[in-house]
Short mmCIF file of C-alpha atoms in Angstrom, two decimals:
data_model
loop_
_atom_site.label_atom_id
_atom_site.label_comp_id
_atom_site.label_asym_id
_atom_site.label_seq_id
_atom_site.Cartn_x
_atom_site.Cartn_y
_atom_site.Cartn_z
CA UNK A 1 56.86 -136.05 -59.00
CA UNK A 2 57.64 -132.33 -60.00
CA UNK A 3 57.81 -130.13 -56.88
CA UNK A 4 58.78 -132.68 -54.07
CA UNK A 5 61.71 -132.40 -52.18
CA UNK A 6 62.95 -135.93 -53.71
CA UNK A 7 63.02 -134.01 -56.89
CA UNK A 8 64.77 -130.76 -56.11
CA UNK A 9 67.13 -132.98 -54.94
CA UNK A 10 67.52 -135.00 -58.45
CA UNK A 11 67.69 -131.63 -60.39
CA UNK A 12 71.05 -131.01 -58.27
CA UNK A 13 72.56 -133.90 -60.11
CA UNK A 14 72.97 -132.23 -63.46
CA UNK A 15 71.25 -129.16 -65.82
CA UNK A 16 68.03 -128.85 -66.60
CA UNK A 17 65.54 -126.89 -69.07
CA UNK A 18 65.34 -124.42 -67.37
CA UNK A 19 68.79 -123.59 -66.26
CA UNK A 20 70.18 -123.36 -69.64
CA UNK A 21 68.82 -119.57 -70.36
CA UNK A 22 70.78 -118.58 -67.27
CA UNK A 23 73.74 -120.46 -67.71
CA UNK A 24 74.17 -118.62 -71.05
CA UNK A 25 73.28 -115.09 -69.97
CA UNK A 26 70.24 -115.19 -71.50
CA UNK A 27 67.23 -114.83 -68.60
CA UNK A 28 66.59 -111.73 -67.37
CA UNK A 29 65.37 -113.63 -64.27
CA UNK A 30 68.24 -115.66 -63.49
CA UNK A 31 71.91 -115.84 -63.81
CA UNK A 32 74.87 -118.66 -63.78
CA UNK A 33 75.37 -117.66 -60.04
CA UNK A 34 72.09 -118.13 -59.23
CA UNK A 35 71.84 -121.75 -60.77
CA UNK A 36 75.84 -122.84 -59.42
CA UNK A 37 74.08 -121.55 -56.07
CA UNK A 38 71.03 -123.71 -56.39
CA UNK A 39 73.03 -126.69 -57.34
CA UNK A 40 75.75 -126.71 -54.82
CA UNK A 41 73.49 -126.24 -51.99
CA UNK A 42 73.24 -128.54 -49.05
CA UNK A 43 69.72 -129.05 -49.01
CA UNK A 44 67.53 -128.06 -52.37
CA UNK A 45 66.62 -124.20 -52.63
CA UNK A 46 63.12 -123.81 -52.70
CA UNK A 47 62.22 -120.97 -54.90
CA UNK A 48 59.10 -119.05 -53.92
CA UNK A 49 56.08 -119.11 -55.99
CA UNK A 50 54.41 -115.93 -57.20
CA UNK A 51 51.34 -114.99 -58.56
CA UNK A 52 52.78 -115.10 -62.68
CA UNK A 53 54.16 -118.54 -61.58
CA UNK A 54 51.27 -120.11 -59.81
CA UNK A 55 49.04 -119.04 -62.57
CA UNK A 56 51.40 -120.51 -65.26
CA UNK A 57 51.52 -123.82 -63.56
CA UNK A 58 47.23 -123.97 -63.22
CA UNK A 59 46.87 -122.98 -66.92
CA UNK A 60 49.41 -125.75 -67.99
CA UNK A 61 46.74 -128.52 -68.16
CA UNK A 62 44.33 -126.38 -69.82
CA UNK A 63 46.98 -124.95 -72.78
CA UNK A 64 48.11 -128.73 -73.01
CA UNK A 65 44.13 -130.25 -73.29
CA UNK A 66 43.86 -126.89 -76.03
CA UNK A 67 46.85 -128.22 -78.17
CA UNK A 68 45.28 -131.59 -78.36
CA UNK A 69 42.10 -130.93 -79.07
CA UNK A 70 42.88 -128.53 -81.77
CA UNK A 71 45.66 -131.44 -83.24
CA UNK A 72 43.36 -133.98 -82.65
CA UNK A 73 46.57 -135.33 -81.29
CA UNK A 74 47.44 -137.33 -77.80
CA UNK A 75 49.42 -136.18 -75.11
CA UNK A 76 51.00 -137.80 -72.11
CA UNK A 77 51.87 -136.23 -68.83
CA UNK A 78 55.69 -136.53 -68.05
CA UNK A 79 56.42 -136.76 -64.15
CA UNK A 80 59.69 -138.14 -64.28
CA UNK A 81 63.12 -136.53 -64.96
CA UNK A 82 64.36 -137.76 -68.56
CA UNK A 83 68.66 -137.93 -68.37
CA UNK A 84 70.50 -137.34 -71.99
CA UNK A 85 71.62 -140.59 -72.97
CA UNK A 86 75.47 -139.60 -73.67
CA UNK A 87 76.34 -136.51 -71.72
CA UNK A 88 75.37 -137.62 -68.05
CA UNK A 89 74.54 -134.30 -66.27
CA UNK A 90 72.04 -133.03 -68.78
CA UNK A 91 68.21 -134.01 -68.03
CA UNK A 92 64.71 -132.46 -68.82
CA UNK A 93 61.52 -132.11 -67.20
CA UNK A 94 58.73 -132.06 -69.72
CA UNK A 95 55.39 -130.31 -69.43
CA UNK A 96 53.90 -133.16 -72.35
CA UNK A 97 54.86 -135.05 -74.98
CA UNK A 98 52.88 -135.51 -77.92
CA UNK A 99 52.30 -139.07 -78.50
CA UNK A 100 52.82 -139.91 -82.39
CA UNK A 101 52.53 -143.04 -84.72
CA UNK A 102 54.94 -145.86 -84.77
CA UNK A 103 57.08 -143.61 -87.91
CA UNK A 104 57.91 -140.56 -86.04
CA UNK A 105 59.15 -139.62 -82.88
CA UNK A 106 56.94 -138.32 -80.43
CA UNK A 107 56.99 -134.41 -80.12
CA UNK A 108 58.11 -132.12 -77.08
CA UNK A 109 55.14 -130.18 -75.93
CA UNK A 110 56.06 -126.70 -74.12
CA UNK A 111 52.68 -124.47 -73.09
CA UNK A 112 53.30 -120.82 -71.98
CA UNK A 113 50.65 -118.58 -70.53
CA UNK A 114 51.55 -115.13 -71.56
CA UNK A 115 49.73 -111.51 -72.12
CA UNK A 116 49.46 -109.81 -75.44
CA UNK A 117 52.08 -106.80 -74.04
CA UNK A 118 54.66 -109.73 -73.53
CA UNK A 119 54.04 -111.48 -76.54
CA UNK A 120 54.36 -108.51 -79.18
CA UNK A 121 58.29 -108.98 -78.24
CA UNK A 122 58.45 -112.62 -79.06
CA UNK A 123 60.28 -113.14 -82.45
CA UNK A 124 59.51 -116.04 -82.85
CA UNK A 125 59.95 -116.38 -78.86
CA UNK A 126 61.88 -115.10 -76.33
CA UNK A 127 65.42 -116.74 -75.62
CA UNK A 128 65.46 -118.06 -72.59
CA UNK A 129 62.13 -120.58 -73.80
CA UNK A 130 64.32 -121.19 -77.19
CA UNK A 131 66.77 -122.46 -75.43
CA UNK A 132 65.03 -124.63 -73.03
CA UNK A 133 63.38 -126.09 -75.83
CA UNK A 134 66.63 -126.60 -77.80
CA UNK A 135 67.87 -128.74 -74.59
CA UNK A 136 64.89 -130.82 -74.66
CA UNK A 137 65.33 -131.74 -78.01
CA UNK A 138 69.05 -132.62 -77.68
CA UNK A 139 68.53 -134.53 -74.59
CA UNK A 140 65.40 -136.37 -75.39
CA UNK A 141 66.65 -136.77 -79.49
CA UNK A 142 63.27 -136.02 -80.53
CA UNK A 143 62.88 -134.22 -84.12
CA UNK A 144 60.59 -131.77 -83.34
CA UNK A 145 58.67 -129.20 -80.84
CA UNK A 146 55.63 -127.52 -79.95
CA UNK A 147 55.49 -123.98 -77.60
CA UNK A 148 51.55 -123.77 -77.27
CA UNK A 149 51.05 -120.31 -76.03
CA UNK A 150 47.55 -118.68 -74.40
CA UNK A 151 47.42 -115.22 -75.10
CA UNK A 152 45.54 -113.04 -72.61
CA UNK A 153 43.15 -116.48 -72.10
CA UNK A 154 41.90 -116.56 -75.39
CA UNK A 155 44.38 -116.28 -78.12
CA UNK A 156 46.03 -119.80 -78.98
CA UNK A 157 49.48 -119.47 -80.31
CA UNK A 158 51.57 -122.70 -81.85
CA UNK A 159 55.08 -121.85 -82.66
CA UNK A 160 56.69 -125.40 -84.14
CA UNK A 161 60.66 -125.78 -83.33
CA UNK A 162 63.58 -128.46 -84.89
CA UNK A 163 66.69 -129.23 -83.60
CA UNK A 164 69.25 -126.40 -84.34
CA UNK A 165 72.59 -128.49 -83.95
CA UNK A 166 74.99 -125.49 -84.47
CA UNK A 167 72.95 -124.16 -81.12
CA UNK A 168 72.78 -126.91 -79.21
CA UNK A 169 76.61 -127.82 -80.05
CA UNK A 170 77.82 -124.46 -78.64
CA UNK A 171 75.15 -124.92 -76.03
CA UNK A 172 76.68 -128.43 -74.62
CA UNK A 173 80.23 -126.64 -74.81
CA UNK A 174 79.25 -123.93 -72.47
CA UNK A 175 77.49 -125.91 -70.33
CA UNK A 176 80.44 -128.64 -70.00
CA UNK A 177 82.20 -125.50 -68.71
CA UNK A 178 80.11 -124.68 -66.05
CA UNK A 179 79.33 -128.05 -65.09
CA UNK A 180 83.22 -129.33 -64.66
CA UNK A 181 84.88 -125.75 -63.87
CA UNK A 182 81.68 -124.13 -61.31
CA UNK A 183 79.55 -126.55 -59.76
CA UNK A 184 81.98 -129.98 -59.87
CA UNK A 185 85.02 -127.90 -58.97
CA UNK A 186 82.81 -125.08 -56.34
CA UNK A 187 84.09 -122.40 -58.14
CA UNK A 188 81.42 -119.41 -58.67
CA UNK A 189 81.16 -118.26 -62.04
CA UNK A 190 81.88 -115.25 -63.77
CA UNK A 191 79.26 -112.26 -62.07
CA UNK A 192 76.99 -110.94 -64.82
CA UNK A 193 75.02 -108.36 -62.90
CA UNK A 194 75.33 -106.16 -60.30
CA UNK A 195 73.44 -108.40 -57.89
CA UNK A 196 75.72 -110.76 -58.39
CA UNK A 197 78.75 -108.66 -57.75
CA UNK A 198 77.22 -108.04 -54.26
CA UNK A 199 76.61 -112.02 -53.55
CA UNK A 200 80.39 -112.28 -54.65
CA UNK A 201 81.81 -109.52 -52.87
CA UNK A 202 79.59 -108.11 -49.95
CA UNK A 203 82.39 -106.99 -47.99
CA UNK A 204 82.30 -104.23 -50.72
CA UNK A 205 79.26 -103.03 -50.39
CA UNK A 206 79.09 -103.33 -46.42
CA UNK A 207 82.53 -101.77 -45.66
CA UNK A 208 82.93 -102.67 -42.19
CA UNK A 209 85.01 -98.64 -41.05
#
């Protein structure tokens, strides 16, 4: 189940969707050191909710329900952690699939809850839900996507996404990287922002004379 210890503790075993923005230097939330620190860590970080996040994760069912009924389309809840079935430390967690006919694959389903001020910047959407999209593509091999989006509560966005194999080529390369040469071998990456100068370095900041 999403949220329990048993599976902050599976998501230490490889990269998920949401670690990819990071681990590119695309979040503005989140860097490569603050993933490598999440994974390494003796016992599972626990990352505090806030308000933006607590709200995102009530509205889920609601955006999901909203896609479907609009589709006339099914959708199936996706508790478990889904592993890529070549490259062994790559795994999603899905917010829905959308259930197809026999002839097609089923679809990813990503919902977003997001204001009007944040969504006159998304072209088509911001990178760091791109690329967590492109991931669960490549690791689930499905042909095709869905970020359902709720606009200030009312506004019903559907952005559709394929498979950009140049993307998720370079993607897997990077990733390799930071897989074999930070977390397997404990080696912090490369600092990308000032905070993470300071994690690297304190003795820097805090000169001790």
């Amino acid at each position: 189940m999403q949220g329990t210890l048993e599976w902050l503790k599976e998501r230490q075993k490889g990269i998920g969707g949401s670690d990819v923005a990071a681990i590119l230097g695309l979040n503005p939330f989140q860097s490569a050191l603050d993933i490598y620190e999440q994974k390494i860590a003796e016992n599972p970080i626990q990352i505090e909710e806030n308000l933006k996040m607590k709200a995102g994760k009530r509205m889920e069912n609601i955006i999901a329900k909203w896609y479907a009924e609009e589709n006339n389309r099914k959708i199936q809840r996706r508790n478990d952690i889904i592993w890529h079935k070549e490259i062994p430390y790559l795994f999603v967690s899905l917010d829905r699939m959308i259930v197809m006919d026999k002839e097609l694959t089923p679809g990813v389903l990503e919902c977003k809850n997001t204001t009007s001020e944040y969504y006159k910047n998304w072209d088509p959407m911001p990178d760091y839900i791109m690329t967590q999209v492109q991931h669960e593509l490549d690791v689930t091999g499905w042909s095709w996507a869905i970020v359902a989006a709720l606009v200030d509560g009312w506004d019903f966005k559907e952005i559709p996404v394929a498979p950009d194999l140049k993307f998720i080529q370079k993607k897997n390369e990077k990733l390799e990287s930071f897989w074999y040469d930070n977390v397997l071998k404990r080696i912090p990456p490369e600092p990308m922002s000032e905070s993470d100068i300071k994690k690297l370095y304190p003795e820097s900041f805090n000169p001790c004379c």
